[in-house]
XYZ file of C-alpha atoms in Angstrom:
377
model
C 5.536 20.088 -43.388
C 3.749 23.561 -41.775
C 5.951 25.897 -44.867
C 4.579 22.993 -47.478
C 0.863 23.637 -46.194
C 1.302 27.551 -45.991
C 2.941 27.712 -49.841
C -0.042 25.740 -51.112
C -2.751 27.199 -49.736
C -1.427 30.771 -50.419
C -0.440 30.066 -54.578
C -3.866 28.016 -54.826
C -5.659 31.494 -53.287
C -3.423 33.500 -55.801
C -4.571 30.963 -58.605
C -7.771 31.406 -57.922
C -7.843 35.195 -57.286
C -6.552 35.985 -60.449
C -8.591 33.173 -62.365
C -11.587 34.573 -61.308
C -10.495 38.114 -62.115
C -9.944 36.977 -65.473
C -13.389 35.448 -65.686
C -14.975 38.573 -64.200
C -12.895 40.758 -66.716
C -13.760 38.210 -69.411
C -16.960 37.423 -68.921
C -16.368 33.688 -69.590
C -13.822 31.142 -69.025
C -11.119 30.382 -72.272
C -9.498 27.133 -72.658
C -6.494 28.563 -72.021
C -7.443 29.903 -69.136
C -8.598 26.287 -67.748
C -5.335 24.386 -68.965
C -3.258 26.790 -67.200
C -4.922 26.901 -63.967
C -5.148 22.820 -64.488
C -2.082 22.856 -64.741
C -0.383 25.219 -61.652
C -2.893 23.388 -59.198
C -1.243 19.694 -60.575
C 2.411 21.581 -60.166
C 1.493 22.986 -56.471
C -0.060 19.967 -55.380
C 2.716 17.591 -56.735
C 5.152 19.734 -54.697
C 3.056 19.334 -51.611
C 2.762 15.796 -52.010
C 6.607 15.117 -52.352
C 6.962 17.194 -49.475
C 4.221 15.322 -47.938
C 6.092 11.824 -48.271
C 9.656 13.351 -47.201
C 8.162 14.071 -43.718
C 6.402 10.901 -43.674
C 9.698 9.185 -44.675
C 11.540 11.471 -41.534
C 14.130 13.200 -43.916
C 13.992 16.638 -44.511
C 12.442 17.771 -47.486
C 15.296 17.917 -49.826
C 15.615 21.381 -52.188
C 16.018 19.965 -55.446
C 13.047 18.753 -55.882
C 11.178 22.167 -54.537
C 13.638 23.846 -57.052
C 12.400 21.877 -59.682
C 8.777 23.123 -59.299
C 8.926 26.266 -57.945
C 11.189 26.983 -61.529
C 8.341 25.177 -63.522
C 6.206 28.195 -61.478
C 8.045 31.144 -62.613
C 8.458 29.564 -65.821
C 4.470 28.953 -65.907
C 3.764 32.375 -64.698
C 5.548 34.058 -67.730
C 4.434 32.359 -70.034
C 0.782 32.499 -68.899
C 1.934 36.300 -68.822
C 3.559 37.756 -65.688
C 1.757 40.740 -65.497
C -1.895 39.204 -64.980
C -0.767 35.759 -63.267
C 1.433 38.176 -60.560
C 0.059 37.217 -57.288
C 0.916 34.038 -58.072
C 4.466 34.625 -59.192
C 5.321 36.549 -56.152
C 4.261 33.740 -53.814
C 6.293 31.190 -56.145
C 9.033 33.738 -55.846
C 8.698 33.638 -52.092
C 8.870 30.036 -51.682
C 11.930 30.528 -54.202
C 13.321 32.454 -51.378
C 12.268 30.529 -48.531
C 13.924 27.240 -50.044
C 17.620 28.682 -50.220
C 17.346 29.299 -46.193
C 18.651 33.294 -46.289
C 17.828 33.433 -42.438
C 18.286 36.928 -41.368
C 18.794 38.105 -44.886
C 15.797 36.722 -46.270
C 12.819 39.785 -45.765
C 15.850 42.073 -47.609
C 16.199 39.761 -50.679
C 12.310 39.286 -50.705
C 11.692 42.911 -50.703
C 14.128 43.361 -53.527
C 12.851 40.446 -55.689
C 9.320 41.593 -55.521
C 9.995 45.048 -56.090
C 12.467 43.637 -58.979
C 9.191 41.242 -60.261
C 7.212 44.366 -60.751
C 9.279 46.810 -61.785
C 9.768 44.100 -64.705
C 6.502 43.042 -65.231
C 4.221 45.563 -64.618
C 1.466 43.968 -62.892
C -2.186 45.607 -63.084
C -3.479 47.509 -59.792
C -6.076 44.555 -58.655
C -2.748 42.050 -59.371
C -0.558 44.180 -57.398
C -2.599 44.370 -54.826
C -4.158 40.982 -54.275
C -0.181 39.918 -54.573
C 0.625 42.493 -51.432
C -2.432 40.682 -49.791
C -1.211 37.462 -50.406
C 2.286 38.200 -49.377
C 1.634 39.786 -46.129
C -0.256 36.382 -45.108
C 2.495 34.377 -46.175
C 4.914 36.148 -44.069
C 2.492 35.958 -41.198
C 2.119 32.446 -41.838
C 5.973 32.091 -42.309
C 6.197 33.690 -38.800
C 3.527 31.248 -37.335
C 5.005 28.212 -39.153
C 8.638 28.853 -38.043
C 7.503 28.872 -34.476
C 4.978 25.582 -34.255
C 8.193 24.252 -35.900
C 10.194 25.362 -33.178
C 8.002 24.123 -30.223
C 7.862 20.922 -32.549
C 11.069 20.093 -32.274
C 11.358 21.426 -28.756
C 8.727 19.231 -28.087
C 10.145 15.801 -29.626
C 13.998 16.945 -27.872
C 11.621 16.448 -24.425
C 9.904 13.125 -26.002
C 13.235 11.904 -26.486
C 14.524 13.194 -23.125
C 11.826 11.532 -21.143
C 12.336 8.240 -22.780
C 15.898 8.390 -21.990
C 15.169 9.096 -18.474
C 12.133 6.531 -17.745
C 15.333 3.744 -19.713
C 17.606 5.007 -17.149
C 15.018 4.842 -14.145
C 13.978 1.282 -15.359
C 17.538 0.233 -15.483
C 18.228 2.084 -11.847
C 14.834 -0.373 -10.540
C 16.065 -3.213 -11.964
C 19.763 -2.495 -10.847
C 18.348 -1.703 -7.020
C 16.314 -4.775 -6.961
C 19.734 -6.998 -8.179
C 21.442 -5.263 -5.433
C 18.449 -6.304 -2.821
C 18.632 -9.573 -3.737
C 22.116 -10.150 -4.170
C 22.604 -8.015 -0.653
C 19.968 -10.398 0.752
C 21.554 -13.340 -0.878
C 25.212 -12.345 0.710
C 23.462 -12.097 4.207
C 21.910 -15.758 4.233
C 25.154 -17.243 2.910
C 27.002 -15.316 5.660
C 24.434 -16.778 7.915
C 24.105 -20.108 7.171
C 28.187 -19.862 7.343
C 27.863 -18.944 11.358
C 25.349 -21.244 12.128
C 27.742 -24.264 10.241
C 30.763 -22.966 12.082
C 28.987 -22.365 15.598
C 26.444 -25.065 15.476
C 27.407 -28.041 12.920
C 30.865 -29.166 14.933
C 29.609 -29.095 18.097
C 26.632 -31.997 16.666
C 28.851 -33.265 15.216
C 30.654 -34.381 17.904
C 27.867 -34.713 20.065
C 26.814 -37.325 17.837
C 29.874 -38.943 17.691
C 29.936 -38.980 21.633
C 26.453 -40.516 21.816
C 27.188 -43.550 19.264
C 30.238 -44.078 21.685
C 28.102 -44.165 24.621
C 24.830 -46.813 22.891
C 28.279 -48.885 21.914
C 29.560 -48.698 25.967
C 26.279 -48.451 27.591
C 26.396 -52.830 28.722
C 29.947 -52.810 28.374
C 31.513 -49.687 30.160
C 28.295 -47.963 32.000
C 30.514 -45.038 33.667
C 32.712 -44.183 29.853
C 28.789 -44.424 28.418
C 27.607 -41.630 31.157
C 30.504 -39.211 30.288
C 30.132 -39.470 26.960
C 25.938 -39.066 27.579
C 27.385 -35.607 30.118
C 29.451 -34.389 27.327
C 27.238 -34.683 24.747
C 24.742 -33.049 27.089
C 27.136 -30.245 27.475
C 28.091 -29.653 24.101
C 24.228 -29.689 22.570
C 23.553 -27.221 25.408
C 26.567 -24.974 24.292
C 25.607 -25.323 20.484
C 21.735 -24.137 21.647
C 23.555 -21.003 23.154
C 25.136 -20.084 20.397
C 22.115 -20.810 18.212
C 20.387 -17.823 20.515
C 23.549 -15.535 20.728
C 23.922 -15.727 16.604
C 19.997 -14.967 16.037
C 19.958 -12.290 19.033
C 23.098 -10.687 16.756
C 21.505 -11.112 13.758
C 17.945 -9.726 14.297
C 17.650 -6.408 13.780
C 16.825 -3.802 16.487
C 13.022 -2.982 16.629
C 13.682 0.794 16.445
C 16.030 0.220 13.557
C 13.459 -2.405 11.837
C 10.649 0.043 12.181
C 12.115 2.988 11.092
C 13.222 1.039 8.134
C 10.297 0.137 6.880
C 8.514 3.435 7.737
C 11.290 5.379 5.157
C 10.533 2.728 2.487
C 6.750 3.720 2.930
C 7.398 7.246 2.467
C 9.658 6.870 -0.016
C 7.283 4.391 -2.384
C 4.435 7.098 -1.856
C 6.550 10.104 -3.042
C 7.592 8.320 -5.831
C 4.129 7.010 -6.902
C 2.381 10.149 -6.516
C 4.769 12.934 -6.462
C 4.562 13.817 -3.050
C 7.132 15.587 -1.319
C 7.351 13.178 2.047
C 9.339 14.274 5.178
C 10.542 12.055 8.669
C 12.130 12.629 11.855
C 12.325 11.005 15.319
C 13.122 12.835 18.242
C 14.132 11.571 21.415
C 14.899 7.563 21.990
C 13.057 5.353 19.694
C 13.806 1.975 21.579
C 11.473 3.054 24.244
C 8.854 2.504 21.240
C 6.819 -1.062 21.689
C 6.402 -3.220 18.761
C 2.946 -2.646 19.039
C 3.041 1.082 18.691
C 5.523 0.446 16.027
C 2.845 -1.474 14.136
C 0.133 0.727 15.250
C 2.074 3.845 13.454
C 3.100 1.767 10.579
C -0.619 0.921 9.629
C -1.833 4.412 10.579
C 0.866 6.400 8.327
C -0.531 4.010 5.576
C -4.079 5.210 6.389
C -3.026 9.007 6.716
C -1.325 8.614 3.170
C -4.595 7.375 1.753
C -6.072 10.234 3.241
C -4.189 12.803 1.996
C -4.558 11.369 -2.179
C -8.154 11.189 -1.819
C -9.102 14.191 -0.260
C -6.146 16.482 0.335
C -4.294 17.237 -3.654
C -1.668 18.539 -1.019
C 2.019 17.861 -2.437
C 3.715 17.692 0.759
C 3.701 15.487 3.832
C 5.128 15.346 6.711
C 5.379 12.649 9.761
C 6.887 13.397 12.692
C 7.896 11.129 15.502
C 8.534 12.764 19.476
C 9.452 10.375 22.304
C 9.501 11.837 25.501
C 9.647 10.460 29.202
C 6.009 9.927 29.412
C 4.549 10.202 26.550
C 5.096 9.489 22.449
C 3.615 11.487 20.371
C 3.351 11.018 16.173
C 1.952 13.832 13.765
C 0.731 12.973 10.025
C -0.078 16.377 8.252
C -0.247 17.604 5.071
C 0.007 20.744 3.074
C -3.245 20.047 1.082
C -6.969 21.764 0.334
C -10.001 20.382 2.357
C -13.158 21.547 3.454
C -13.334 23.802 6.587
C -15.403 20.969 8.565
C -15.269 17.260 7.766
C -16.510 13.825 8.908
C -14.605 10.987 10.341
C -14.991 8.476 7.834
C -13.990 4.627 7.970
C -10.388 4.796 7.904
C -9.893 7.893 10.671
C -12.270 5.698 12.787
C -9.744 3.099 11.929
C -6.541 4.677 13.401
C -8.792 6.019 16.254
C -9.497 2.491 16.909
C -6.097 1.089 16.449
C -4.375 3.916 18.675
C -6.769 3.363 21.168
C -6.099 -0.693 21.650
C -2.622 0.396 21.902
C -3.799 2.722 25.168
C -3.332 5.889 23.418
C -5.654 9.172 22.438
C -5.867 10.469 18.509
C -6.760 13.904 17.621
C -7.749 15.278 13.879
C -7.093 19.159 13.059
C -7.608 21.129 10.240
C -6.535 24.519 9.840
C -5.398 26.771 6.600
C -2.410 25.017 6.152
C -3.211 21.673 5.564
C -4.911 18.453 7.825
C -3.206 16.992 10.657
C -3.441 13.469 12.965
C -2.517 13.166 16.130
C -1.387 10.449 18.006
C -0.563 10.397 21.449
C 0.727 6.701 23.419
C 1.386 6.973 26.871
C 4.813 4.525 28.368
C-alpha cells in the first residue's frame, strides 16, 4: 500500500509538471491536453484504488491489473508525445520495473531502461530534468517504503507472537487452576477416606455396643456395663485417631508461612513485572505464628510502597533467624527522594512490628529503599 501511494504521488506530480510547462509555453490550455490530463488522472487513481481494495481485503496486489494500468500509461504517453510527457513516462516505467520484483537488479534495469527511453524519445531539457527529479524522489521513496513495509511485517509478526504467547499463558493459567482444583479434591478425598477408615468403624462398633447396653441395662446390668466400658474405650480411641490425623494433615507452620510468602511474591512479580527474591537463613521453626502473620502483612505493605513510590525493577525479602532474634529485610532497587516522610503504610508496619515485640528501621540509600524488622525470641 505504501508503494501504491508513492506511485500515485510521483505520477501525478510528473503530470502536473508537464501540464504546467505546456500551459506556460503555449500561454493557453487546448482541449487535447485537458482530456489527456483527465485520462491520466483517472488511470492513476484507478490503479491506486485497485491496490487499496486488494490490501483492504487482506490479499497481495496482483500483478495483472498493475501491468494493464502501467501498459496503458506507457501507451498514453507515447500517443500524447513522449518527448513532452517524458517525466510521466519515466514514473510509469519505474512502476513497471518494480512490478516485476527485479530484486538486486532493479537499479541496473531501471537505469538502462531510462537511458534507452531518453535515447529513443529525445525529451526536452525541461522534461529530462523534471524526469530526473521525479525519479530521484521515486528512488528515495522506494527505499523508505520498503523499510516501512519491512518494519510493518516485523510488527505484525511480533503481534502474532504476542497473541500466541497470551493464548499460551491463558491456557497455562487455566491448566494451573485445574491442577490446583484437582489436587484439592484429591486431598479432600484422601482425608475423608482416612477419617472414614480411622473413625467410621470405631464409631459404628460403639453404636452397636451402646444399643446392646440399652437392651441389657435392666435384664443384665453387668453385661450392659461391660458394653458401655467397651464403647467408651472405642470412642476414646476414635477421638485420639482424629487428633492424630489432624495433627499429621495440618501443614507445618513455617512451611505454610513460606508458601504464602512465595505465592504473594510470585503474584507481585507477574502483575507488576518486578523481579523478586525470597530467602530464609536459619531455623524457620523458631518463628511464631504471630510473627508469620506480621511478616506477611508487612510484606504486602512493602510491595505496595515499592510500586507506588520507587520505580524499582527488583524486590527482595530475606529472613534471618538467629539464637535470640529474627531479622526480616524488605528492600528494592528503586529511585526515591533523599529524604522521605513516613505515611500511613510505614506507620502501620511499625505498629504491627511493635505489637509482636519487635522494632522497625527504615533506610534510604543510593541503591534503593530498605525496611528492617527485628523480633526478639
